[in-house]
């Protein structure tokens, strides 16, 4: 059996990678970019820097900065209109996962029309939209290197997973310099998200030798550097490792899919507006504990790759160390419980059956080494409290 691996055509990696944007556009034969980003990137001056860098090469760029965290169908509509009414030949997606996910959706809707739900899974979107050049500013969702986007249908709170080559950026400029000023909270949430991508793709039932190699490399980069980048955001070697680790984790899960943590995380995010990385972080230790009995060797490999166990540890001892590490990480990185985040207990418990159904319907729990029933998912949600 073979696996199909889909990647960006260009990965520009390292300090100053984002400044290569004009060269990358030239090599793609693109000259009329629309920068899709958010208000924060405009405020921090990153959008202006990209514009200035392009202008030096006589390329003028417009900016659409109205993307929102956890993008919705409504939030991307104005972007779709702008691309349709303009003569743009590419989209530069600048920011964290939300602007990049928004840009991917806009790219397809602007070229092919229809509504977002037309493109949701199980449809596979292999059409090519307006080319997207992703410039991630967090480490990260890995969205710069995945064939997925997630757009929320605000009428039902459903997080629509959209899949296909059409959502893979044509290029990704992976520049850790852009992450040096990311606040500690975002560093922790996005960093745990990246670690979750790496772990879930390694234990996924869809894992293959290629995704394994990327996932293990990602864990080696992320495991030892998560705390450092959280505590000292200016630490360049730690930021560099986190940034590359995040992209490799994106490549891994784009090839092997995510599993139960993400499956259960999306409904929490949609119902209670918990940032994606944070709801993953809340779930990661509990779900790992639940899943280890079905893939003990694989989880032991994760512990070793992350540097919390070594070759002399037995599988069992490596797994104990892994769990200890995940609980300790949440403690040190101040990940709140659902209650600590401010979620109402009664509302949470009332929604558990719905969230369990939504989790199962997403398909991700089916990739988990231990596939849970709806009843087991409900109990896992209860245990989070
Ligand atoms: Fe994620």
PDB file of C-alpha atoms in Angstrom, residues 50-342:
ATOM      1  CA  UNK A  50       5.494  42.667   3.942  1.00  0.00           C
ATOM      2  CA  UNK A  51       4.004  45.479   1.863  1.00  0.00           C
ATOM      3  CA  UNK A  52       7.236  47.481   2.091  1.00  0.00           C
ATOM      4  CA  UNK A  53       9.306  44.447   1.168  1.00  0.00           C
ATOM      5  CA  UNK A  54       7.118  43.907  -1.914  1.00  0.00           C
ATOM      6  CA  UNK A  55       7.166  47.579  -2.846  1.00  0.00           C
ATOM      7  CA  UNK A  56      10.972  47.538  -3.005  1.00  0.00           C
ATOM      8  CA  UNK A  57      10.470  45.228  -5.967  1.00  0.00           C
ATOM      9  CA  UNK A  58       7.682  47.425  -7.378  1.00  0.00           C
ATOM     10  CA  UNK A  59       4.908  45.053  -6.325  1.00  0.00           C
ATOM     11  CA  UNK A  60       1.987  46.786  -4.666  1.00  0.00           C
ATOM     12  CA  UNK A  61      -0.226  44.729  -2.396  1.00  0.00           C
ATOM     13  CA  UNK A  62      -3.682  45.339  -0.948  1.00  0.00           C
ATOM     14  CA  UNK A  63      -4.516  44.169   2.541  1.00  0.00           C
ATOM     15  CA  UNK A  64      -7.662  42.442   3.798  1.00  0.00           C
ATOM     16  CA  UNK A  65      -7.401  42.411   7.603  1.00  0.00           C
ATOM     17  CA  UNK A  66     -10.900  41.428   8.714  1.00  0.00           C
ATOM     18  CA  UNK A  67     -10.249  37.753   9.458  1.00  0.00           C
ATOM     19  CA  UNK A  68     -11.253  36.607  12.950  1.00  0.00           C
ATOM     20  CA  UNK A  69     -10.054  33.895  15.342  1.00  0.00           C
ATOM     21  CA  UNK A  70     -11.809  30.579  14.613  1.00  0.00           C
ATOM     22  CA  UNK A  71     -13.099  31.875  11.251  1.00  0.00           C
ATOM     23  CA  UNK A  72     -16.780  31.635  10.366  1.00  0.00           C
ATOM     24  CA  UNK A  73     -18.671  31.563   7.080  1.00  0.00           C
ATOM     25  CA  UNK A  74     -19.728  35.193   7.640  1.00  0.00           C
ATOM     26  CA  UNK A  75     -16.244  36.406   8.558  1.00  0.00           C
ATOM     27  CA  UNK A  76     -14.687  35.361   5.246  1.00  0.00           C
ATOM     28  CA  UNK A  77     -17.462  36.697   3.004  1.00  0.00           C
ATOM     29  CA  UNK A  78     -15.984  40.195   2.580  1.00  0.00           C
ATOM     30  CA  UNK A  79     -12.640  38.629   1.662  1.00  0.00           C
ATOM     31  CA  UNK A  80     -14.295  36.484  -0.998  1.00  0.00           C
ATOM     32  CA  UNK A  81     -15.963  39.612  -2.466  1.00  0.00           C
ATOM     33  CA  UNK A  82     -12.686  41.534  -2.465  1.00  0.00           C
ATOM     34  CA  UNK A  83     -10.833  38.768  -4.333  1.00  0.00           C
ATOM     35  CA  UNK A  84     -13.705  38.331  -6.807  1.00  0.00           C
ATOM     36  CA  UNK A  85     -13.870  42.035  -7.542  1.00  0.00           C
ATOM     37  CA  UNK A  86     -10.108  42.509  -7.753  1.00  0.00           C
ATOM     38  CA  UNK A  87      -7.548  41.232 -10.234  1.00  0.00           C
ATOM     39  CA  UNK A  88      -5.378  39.389  -7.709  1.00  0.00           C
ATOM     40  CA  UNK A  89      -3.299  36.483  -8.947  1.00  0.00           C
ATOM     41  CA  UNK A  90      -2.302  35.199  -5.501  1.00  0.00           C
ATOM     42  CA  UNK A  91      -3.098  35.467  -1.799  1.00  0.00           C
ATOM     43  CA  UNK A  92      -0.454  36.006   0.877  1.00  0.00           C
ATOM     44  CA  UNK A  93      -1.852  34.559   4.128  1.00  0.00           C
ATOM     45  CA  UNK A  94      -0.140  36.269   7.053  1.00  0.00           C
ATOM     46  CA  UNK A  95      -0.765  35.317  10.687  1.00  0.00           C
ATOM     47  CA  UNK A  96      -1.667  32.379  12.894  1.00  0.00           C
ATOM     48  CA  UNK A  97      -3.925  29.517  11.882  1.00  0.00           C
ATOM     49  CA  UNK A  98      -7.054  31.649  11.577  1.00  0.00           C
ATOM     50  CA  UNK A  99      -5.903  34.050   8.818  1.00  0.00           C
ATOM     51  CA  UNK A 100      -4.281  31.137   6.964  1.00  0.00           C
ATOM     52  CA  UNK A 101      -7.425  28.984   7.238  1.00  0.00           C
ATOM     53  CA  UNK A 102      -9.524  31.992   6.161  1.00  0.00           C
ATOM     54  CA  UNK A 103      -7.259  32.608   3.155  1.00  0.00           C
ATOM     55  CA  UNK A 104      -7.497  28.973   2.035  1.00  0.00           C
ATOM     56  CA  UNK A 105     -11.302  29.111   2.119  1.00  0.00           C
ATOM     57  CA  UNK A 106     -11.377  32.491   0.344  1.00  0.00           C
ATOM     58  CA  UNK A 107      -9.050  31.127  -2.355  1.00  0.00           C
ATOM     59  CA  UNK A 108     -11.507  28.345  -3.245  1.00  0.00           C
ATOM     60  CA  UNK A 109     -14.765  30.310  -2.836  1.00  0.00           C
ATOM     61  CA  UNK A 110     -13.488  33.289  -4.845  1.00  0.00           C
ATOM     62  CA  UNK A 111     -12.555  31.100  -7.801  1.00  0.00           C
ATOM     63  CA  UNK A 112     -15.320  28.492  -7.781  1.00  0.00           C
ATOM     64  CA  UNK A 113     -18.277  30.183  -6.035  1.00  0.00           C
ATOM     65  CA  UNK A 114     -20.889  28.378  -3.954  1.00  0.00           C
ATOM     66  CA  UNK A 115     -20.970  28.320  -0.168  1.00  0.00           C
ATOM     67  CA  UNK A 116     -18.457  26.838   2.273  1.00  0.00           C
ATOM     68  CA  UNK A 117     -20.655  23.873   3.202  1.00  0.00           C
ATOM     69  CA  UNK A 118     -20.443  22.759  -0.471  1.00  0.00           C
ATOM     70  CA  UNK A 119     -16.761  22.071   0.164  1.00  0.00           C
ATOM     71  CA  UNK A 120     -16.881  20.334   3.535  1.00  0.00           C
ATOM     72  CA  UNK A 121     -15.746  16.773   4.170  1.00  0.00           C
ATOM     73  CA  UNK A 122     -16.456  14.106   2.840  1.00  0.00           C
ATOM     74  CA  UNK A 123     -16.081  16.076  -0.410  1.00  0.00           C
ATOM     75  CA  UNK A 124     -12.403  16.165  -1.394  1.00  0.00           C
ATOM     76  CA  UNK A 125     -11.494  19.526  -2.892  1.00  0.00           C
ATOM     77  CA  UNK A 126      -8.855  18.858  -5.515  1.00  0.00           C
ATOM     78  CA  UNK A 127      -9.590  21.985  -7.576  1.00  0.00           C
ATOM     79  CA  UNK A 128      -6.874  24.667  -7.486  1.00  0.00           C
ATOM     80  CA  UNK A 129      -8.034  28.003  -6.134  1.00  0.00           C
ATOM     81  CA  UNK A 130      -6.119  31.287  -6.161  1.00  0.00           C
ATOM     82  CA  UNK A 131      -2.546  30.306  -5.123  1.00  0.00           C
ATOM     83  CA  UNK A 132      -1.936  30.849  -1.390  1.00  0.00           C
ATOM     84  CA  UNK A 133       1.499  31.770  -0.036  1.00  0.00           C
ATOM     85  CA  UNK A 134       1.374  31.194   3.722  1.00  0.00           C
ATOM     86  CA  UNK A 135       3.465  33.225   6.157  1.00  0.00           C
ATOM     87  CA  UNK A 136       2.779  31.781   9.632  1.00  0.00           C
ATOM     88  CA  UNK A 137       3.441  33.961  12.667  1.00  0.00           C
ATOM     89  CA  UNK A 138       2.857  31.308  15.336  1.00  0.00           C
ATOM     90  CA  UNK A 139       4.347  27.875  15.996  1.00  0.00           C
ATOM     91  CA  UNK A 140       1.726  26.769  15.411  1.00  0.00           C
ATOM     92  CA  UNK A 141      -1.207  25.267  13.747  1.00  0.00           C
ATOM     93  CA  UNK A 142       0.912  23.952  10.889  1.00  0.00           C
ATOM     94  CA  UNK A 143      -1.801  25.248   8.541  1.00  0.00           C
ATOM     95  CA  UNK A 144       0.930  26.488   6.175  1.00  0.00           C
ATOM     96  CA  UNK A 145       1.660  22.843   5.308  1.00  0.00           C
ATOM     97  CA  UNK A 146      -1.716  21.089   5.532  1.00  0.00           C
ATOM     98  CA  UNK A 147      -4.444  20.261   3.014  1.00  0.00           C
ATOM     99  CA  UNK A 148      -7.113  21.234   5.538  1.00  0.00           C
ATOM    100  CA  UNK A 149      -9.070  24.277   6.565  1.00  0.00           C
ATOM    101  CA  UNK A 150     -11.700  24.593   9.266  1.00  0.00           C
ATOM    102  CA  UNK A 151     -14.501  27.123   8.947  1.00  0.00           C
ATOM    103  CA  UNK A 152     -17.291  27.369  11.531  1.00  0.00           C
ATOM    104  CA  UNK A 153     -20.908  27.476  10.393  1.00  0.00           C
ATOM    105  CA  UNK A 154     -22.170  30.071  12.872  1.00  0.00           C
ATOM    106  CA  UNK A 155     -25.796  29.033  12.410  1.00  0.00           C
ATOM    107  CA  UNK A 156     -25.111  25.563  13.855  1.00  0.00           C
ATOM    108  CA  UNK A 157     -21.754  26.078  15.613  1.00  0.00           C
ATOM    109  CA  UNK A 158     -20.454  23.248  13.446  1.00  0.00           C
ATOM    110  CA  UNK A 159     -16.714  23.358  12.718  1.00  0.00           C
ATOM    111  CA  UNK A 160     -16.658  22.306   9.076  1.00  0.00           C
ATOM    112  CA  UNK A 161     -13.538  20.365   8.163  1.00  0.00           C
ATOM    113  CA  UNK A 162     -12.580  20.932   4.528  1.00  0.00           C
ATOM    114  CA  UNK A 163      -9.993  18.676   2.903  1.00  0.00           C
ATOM    115  CA  UNK A 164      -8.062  18.455  -0.348  1.00  0.00           C
ATOM    116  CA  UNK A 165      -5.102  19.611  -2.434  1.00  0.00           C
ATOM    117  CA  UNK A 166      -7.092  22.796  -3.052  1.00  0.00           C
ATOM    118  CA  UNK A 167      -6.359  23.868   0.526  1.00  0.00           C
ATOM    119  CA  UNK A 168      -2.592  23.226   0.401  1.00  0.00           C
ATOM    120  CA  UNK A 169      -0.629  26.486   0.136  1.00  0.00           C
ATOM    121  CA  UNK A 170       1.603  26.635  -2.912  1.00  0.00           C
ATOM    122  CA  UNK A 171       4.395  28.086  -0.764  1.00  0.00           C
ATOM    123  CA  UNK A 172       5.115  28.554   2.946  1.00  0.00           C
ATOM    124  CA  UNK A 173       7.608  31.074   4.332  1.00  0.00           C
ATOM    125  CA  UNK A 174       8.514  29.691   7.742  1.00  0.00           C
ATOM    126  CA  UNK A 175      10.278  32.557   9.491  1.00  0.00           C
ATOM    127  CA  UNK A 176      10.793  32.163  13.240  1.00  0.00           C
ATOM    128  CA  UNK A 177      11.712  35.856  13.531  1.00  0.00           C
ATOM    129  CA  UNK A 178       7.982  36.538  13.234  1.00  0.00           C
ATOM    130  CA  UNK A 179       7.329  34.559  16.438  1.00  0.00           C
ATOM    131  CA  UNK A 180       9.797  36.372  18.708  1.00  0.00           C
ATOM    132  CA  UNK A 181       7.113  38.730  20.048  1.00  0.00           C
ATOM    133  CA  UNK A 182       4.280  36.203  20.378  1.00  0.00           C
ATOM    134  CA  UNK A 183       2.885  36.444  23.943  1.00  0.00           C
ATOM    135  CA  UNK A 184       3.505  33.566  26.377  1.00  0.00           C
ATOM    136  CA  UNK A 185      -0.138  32.416  26.454  1.00  0.00           C
ATOM    137  CA  UNK A 186      -0.311  32.092  22.648  1.00  0.00           C
ATOM    138  CA  UNK A 187       3.143  30.465  22.591  1.00  0.00           C
ATOM    139  CA  UNK A 188       1.887  27.812  25.020  1.00  0.00           C
ATOM    140  CA  UNK A 189      -1.461  27.173  23.305  1.00  0.00           C
ATOM    141  CA  UNK A 190      -0.083  27.015  19.771  1.00  0.00           C
ATOM    142  CA  UNK A 191       2.985  25.036  20.911  1.00  0.00           C
ATOM    143  CA  UNK A 192       0.829  22.375  22.585  1.00  0.00           C
ATOM    144  CA  UNK A 193      -1.336  22.304  19.444  1.00  0.00           C
ATOM    145  CA  UNK A 194       1.789  21.546  17.385  1.00  0.00           C
ATOM    146  CA  UNK A 195       2.901  18.863  19.837  1.00  0.00           C
ATOM    147  CA  UNK A 196      -0.594  17.357  19.664  1.00  0.00           C
ATOM    148  CA  UNK A 197      -0.390  17.263  15.846  1.00  0.00           C
ATOM    149  CA  UNK A 198       2.904  15.400  16.032  1.00  0.00           C
ATOM    150  CA  UNK A 199       1.717  12.910  18.667  1.00  0.00           C
ATOM    151  CA  UNK A 200      -1.668  12.304  17.066  1.00  0.00           C
ATOM    152  CA  UNK A 201      -0.218  11.714  13.624  1.00  0.00           C
ATOM    153  CA  UNK A 202       2.285   9.261  15.115  1.00  0.00           C
ATOM    154  CA  UNK A 203      -0.382   7.212  16.918  1.00  0.00           C
ATOM    155  CA  UNK A 204      -3.017   7.660  14.175  1.00  0.00           C
ATOM    156  CA  UNK A 205      -4.384   4.565  12.489  1.00  0.00           C
ATOM    157  CA  UNK A 206      -3.585   6.375   9.225  1.00  0.00           C
ATOM    158  CA  UNK A 207       0.087   6.811  10.136  1.00  0.00           C
ATOM    159  CA  UNK A 208       2.610   5.739   7.509  1.00  0.00           C
ATOM    160  CA  UNK A 209       6.389   5.637   7.339  1.00  0.00           C
ATOM    161  CA  UNK A 210       6.546   9.124   5.828  1.00  0.00           C
ATOM    162  CA  UNK A 211       4.258  10.744   8.412  1.00  0.00           C
ATOM    163  CA  UNK A 212       6.115   8.883  11.192  1.00  0.00           C
ATOM    164  CA  UNK A 213       9.435  10.361  10.093  1.00  0.00           C
ATOM    165  CA  UNK A 214       8.009  13.885  10.088  1.00  0.00           C
ATOM    166  CA  UNK A 215       6.149  13.403  13.378  1.00  0.00           C
ATOM    167  CA  UNK A 216       9.209  12.073  15.226  1.00  0.00           C
ATOM    168  CA  UNK A 217      11.370  14.904  13.881  1.00  0.00           C
ATOM    169  CA  UNK A 218       8.696  17.367  15.010  1.00  0.00           C
ATOM    170  CA  UNK A 219       8.545  15.901  18.535  1.00  0.00           C
ATOM    171  CA  UNK A 220      12.349  16.085  18.824  1.00  0.00           C
ATOM    172  CA  UNK A 221      12.161  19.789  18.023  1.00  0.00           C
ATOM    173  CA  UNK A 222       9.034  20.650  20.036  1.00  0.00           C
ATOM    174  CA  UNK A 223       9.481  18.534  23.185  1.00  0.00           C
ATOM    175  CA  UNK A 224      12.657  20.157  24.534  1.00  0.00           C
ATOM    176  CA  UNK A 225      11.768  23.719  23.440  1.00  0.00           C
ATOM    177  CA  UNK A 226       8.176  24.300  24.469  1.00  0.00           C
ATOM    178  CA  UNK A 227       8.943  25.415  28.018  1.00  0.00           C
ATOM    179  CA  UNK A 228      11.931  27.548  26.945  1.00  0.00           C
ATOM    180  CA  UNK A 229       9.971  29.457  24.316  1.00  0.00           C
ATOM    181  CA  UNK A 230       7.112  29.983  26.798  1.00  0.00           C
ATOM    182  CA  UNK A 231       9.410  31.288  29.534  1.00  0.00           C
ATOM    183  CA  UNK A 232      11.743  33.288  27.282  1.00  0.00           C
ATOM    184  CA  UNK A 233      10.135  34.281  24.027  1.00  0.00           C
ATOM    185  CA  UNK A 234      13.325  35.971  22.823  1.00  0.00           C
ATOM    186  CA  UNK A 235      15.287  32.695  22.859  1.00  0.00           C
ATOM    187  CA  UNK A 236      16.040  32.334  19.144  1.00  0.00           C
ATOM    188  CA  UNK A 237      17.216  28.702  19.048  1.00  0.00           C
ATOM    189  CA  UNK A 238      14.051  27.656  20.949  1.00  0.00           C
ATOM    190  CA  UNK A 239      11.807  29.715  18.662  1.00  0.00           C
ATOM    191  CA  UNK A 240      13.538  28.325  15.580  1.00  0.00           C
ATOM    192  CA  UNK A 241      13.050  24.740  16.767  1.00  0.00           C
ATOM    193  CA  UNK A 242       9.388  25.371  17.632  1.00  0.00           C
ATOM    194  CA  UNK A 243       8.701  26.975  14.256  1.00  0.00           C
ATOM    195  CA  UNK A 244      10.209  24.180  12.176  1.00  0.00           C
ATOM    196  CA  UNK A 245       8.714  21.570  14.531  1.00  0.00           C
ATOM    197  CA  UNK A 246       5.293  23.090  13.994  1.00  0.00           C
ATOM    198  CA  UNK A 247       5.603  22.965  10.195  1.00  0.00           C
ATOM    199  CA  UNK A 248       6.861  19.363  10.278  1.00  0.00           C
ATOM    200  CA  UNK A 249       3.984  18.434  12.596  1.00  0.00           C
ATOM    201  CA  UNK A 250       1.630  20.033  10.051  1.00  0.00           C
ATOM    202  CA  UNK A 251       3.160  17.934   7.276  1.00  0.00           C
ATOM    203  CA  UNK A 252       2.793  14.836   9.476  1.00  0.00           C
ATOM    204  CA  UNK A 253      -0.882  15.307  10.270  1.00  0.00           C
ATOM    205  CA  UNK A 254      -1.712  16.418   6.756  1.00  0.00           C
ATOM    206  CA  UNK A 255      -0.500  12.938   5.736  1.00  0.00           C
ATOM    207  CA  UNK A 256      -1.833  10.913   8.682  1.00  0.00           C
ATOM    208  CA  UNK A 257      -4.753  12.941  10.108  1.00  0.00           C
ATOM    209  CA  UNK A 258      -5.348  13.874  13.716  1.00  0.00           C
ATOM    210  CA  UNK A 259      -7.220  11.729  16.208  1.00  0.00           C
ATOM    211  CA  UNK A 260      -9.291  11.833  19.386  1.00  0.00           C
ATOM    212  CA  UNK A 261      -7.827  14.989  20.976  1.00  0.00           C
ATOM    213  CA  UNK A 262      -8.748  17.085  17.947  1.00  0.00           C
ATOM    214  CA  UNK A 263     -12.054  15.286  17.522  1.00  0.00           C
ATOM    215  CA  UNK A 264     -13.094  16.225  21.075  1.00  0.00           C
ATOM    216  CA  UNK A 265     -11.436  19.631  20.996  1.00  0.00           C
ATOM    217  CA  UNK A 266     -13.410  21.115  18.085  1.00  0.00           C
ATOM    218  CA  UNK A 267     -16.846  20.850  19.792  1.00  0.00           C
ATOM    219  CA  UNK A 268     -15.472  22.542  22.948  1.00  0.00           C
ATOM    220  CA  UNK A 269     -14.042  25.320  20.808  1.00  0.00           C
ATOM    221  CA  UNK A 270     -17.241  25.783  18.844  1.00  0.00           C
ATOM    222  CA  UNK A 271     -19.591  25.740  21.852  1.00  0.00           C
ATOM    223  CA  UNK A 272     -17.536  27.730  24.354  1.00  0.00           C
ATOM    224  CA  UNK A 273     -15.154  29.742  22.164  1.00  0.00           C
ATOM    225  CA  UNK A 274     -12.042  28.222  23.671  1.00  0.00           C
ATOM    226  CA  UNK A 275      -8.985  28.868  21.432  1.00  0.00           C
ATOM    227  CA  UNK A 276      -8.096  25.745  19.465  1.00  0.00           C
ATOM    228  CA  UNK A 277      -4.697  25.107  21.037  1.00  0.00           C
ATOM    229  CA  UNK A 278      -6.059  25.616  24.525  1.00  0.00           C
ATOM    230  CA  UNK A 279      -8.888  23.095  24.189  1.00  0.00           C
ATOM    231  CA  UNK A 280      -6.341  20.604  22.809  1.00  0.00           C
ATOM    232  CA  UNK A 281      -4.103  21.269  25.794  1.00  0.00           C
ATOM    233  CA  UNK A 282      -6.997  20.666  28.209  1.00  0.00           C
ATOM    234  CA  UNK A 283      -7.592  17.274  26.575  1.00  0.00           C
ATOM    235  CA  UNK A 284      -4.092  15.998  25.744  1.00  0.00           C
ATOM    236  CA  UNK A 285      -3.100  14.331  29.071  1.00  0.00           C
ATOM    237  CA  UNK A 286      -6.510  12.702  29.681  1.00  0.00           C
ATOM    238  CA  UNK A 287      -6.855  11.411  26.122  1.00  0.00           C
ATOM    239  CA  UNK A 288      -3.279  10.134  26.071  1.00  0.00           C
ATOM    240  CA  UNK A 289      -3.963   8.204  29.293  1.00  0.00           C
ATOM    241  CA  UNK A 290      -7.093   6.697  27.717  1.00  0.00           C
ATOM    242  CA  UNK A 291      -5.292   5.774  24.486  1.00  0.00           C
ATOM    243  CA  UNK A 292      -1.963   4.348  25.721  1.00  0.00           C
ATOM    244  CA  UNK A 293      -3.270   0.788  26.343  1.00  0.00           C
ATOM    245  CA  UNK A 294      -4.002   0.414  22.605  1.00  0.00           C
ATOM    246  CA  UNK A 295      -0.626   1.690  21.360  1.00  0.00           C
ATOM    247  CA  UNK A 296       1.870   1.503  24.224  1.00  0.00           C
ATOM    248  CA  UNK A 297       4.951   1.172  21.987  1.00  0.00           C
ATOM    249  CA  UNK A 298       3.967   4.139  19.863  1.00  0.00           C
ATOM    250  CA  UNK A 299       3.409   6.377  22.884  1.00  0.00           C
ATOM    251  CA  UNK A 300       6.740   5.209  24.335  1.00  0.00           C
ATOM    252  CA  UNK A 301       8.389   6.338  21.077  1.00  0.00           C
ATOM    253  CA  UNK A 302       6.727   9.750  21.576  1.00  0.00           C
ATOM    254  CA  UNK A 303       8.181   9.995  25.091  1.00  0.00           C
ATOM    255  CA  UNK A 304      11.647   9.169  23.769  1.00  0.00           C
ATOM    256  CA  UNK A 305      11.397  11.613  20.854  1.00  0.00           C
ATOM    257  CA  UNK A 306      10.280  14.380  23.205  1.00  0.00           C
ATOM    258  CA  UNK A 307      13.283  13.661  25.400  1.00  0.00           C
ATOM    259  CA  UNK A 308      11.385  12.673  28.547  1.00  0.00           C
ATOM    260  CA  UNK A 309      12.384   8.988  28.339  1.00  0.00           C
ATOM    261  CA  UNK A 310      15.357   7.214  26.798  1.00  0.00           C
ATOM    262  CA  UNK A 311      16.244   3.884  25.237  1.00  0.00           C
ATOM    263  CA  UNK A 312      16.867   2.300  28.631  1.00  0.00           C
ATOM    264  CA  UNK A 313      13.261   2.925  29.704  1.00  0.00           C
ATOM    265  CA  UNK A 314      10.795   0.079  29.277  1.00  0.00           C
ATOM    266  CA  UNK A 315       7.633   0.807  27.313  1.00  0.00           C
ATOM    267  CA  UNK A 316       5.695   1.040  30.533  1.00  0.00           C
ATOM    268  CA  UNK A 317       8.138   3.389  32.209  1.00  0.00           C
ATOM    269  CA  UNK A 318       8.344   5.583  29.077  1.00  0.00           C
ATOM    270  CA  UNK A 319       4.542   5.834  29.073  1.00  0.00           C
ATOM    271  CA  UNK A 320       4.460   6.797  32.748  1.00  0.00           C
ATOM    272  CA  UNK A 321       7.055   9.491  32.044  1.00  0.00           C
ATOM    273  CA  UNK A 322       5.043  10.736  29.071  1.00  0.00           C
ATOM    274  CA  UNK A 323       1.894  11.162  31.162  1.00  0.00           C
ATOM    275  CA  UNK A 324       3.832  12.843  33.935  1.00  0.00           C
ATOM    276  CA  UNK A 325       5.322  15.246  31.389  1.00  0.00           C
ATOM    277  CA  UNK A 326       1.979  16.121  29.797  1.00  0.00           C
ATOM    278  CA  UNK A 327       0.359  16.866  33.161  1.00  0.00           C
ATOM    279  CA  UNK A 328       3.442  18.857  34.229  1.00  0.00           C
ATOM    280  CA  UNK A 329       3.410  20.849  30.981  1.00  0.00           C
ATOM    281  CA  UNK A 330      -0.195  21.894  31.528  1.00  0.00           C
ATOM    282  CA  UNK A 331       0.666  22.905  35.077  1.00  0.00           C
ATOM    283  CA  UNK A 332       3.746  24.935  34.123  1.00  0.00           C
ATOM    284  CA  UNK A 333       2.177  26.468  31.032  1.00  0.00           C
ATOM    285  CA  UNK A 334      -0.871  27.380  33.129  1.00  0.00           C
ATOM    286  CA  UNK A 335      -3.437  25.594  31.014  1.00  0.00           C
ATOM    287  CA  UNK A 336      -6.797  26.081  32.754  1.00  0.00           C
ATOM    288  CA  UNK A 337      -9.453  23.408  33.236  1.00  0.00           C
ATOM    289  CA  UNK A 338     -12.755  24.092  31.432  1.00  0.00           C
ATOM    290  CA  UNK A 339     -14.054  25.560  34.715  1.00  0.00           C
ATOM    291  CA  UNK A 340     -10.910  27.634  35.177  1.00  0.00           C
ATOM    292  CA  UNK A 341     -11.429  29.027  31.671  1.00  0.00           C
ATOM    293  CA  UNK A 342     -14.855  30.280  32.764  1.00  0.00           C
TER     294      UNK A 342
END
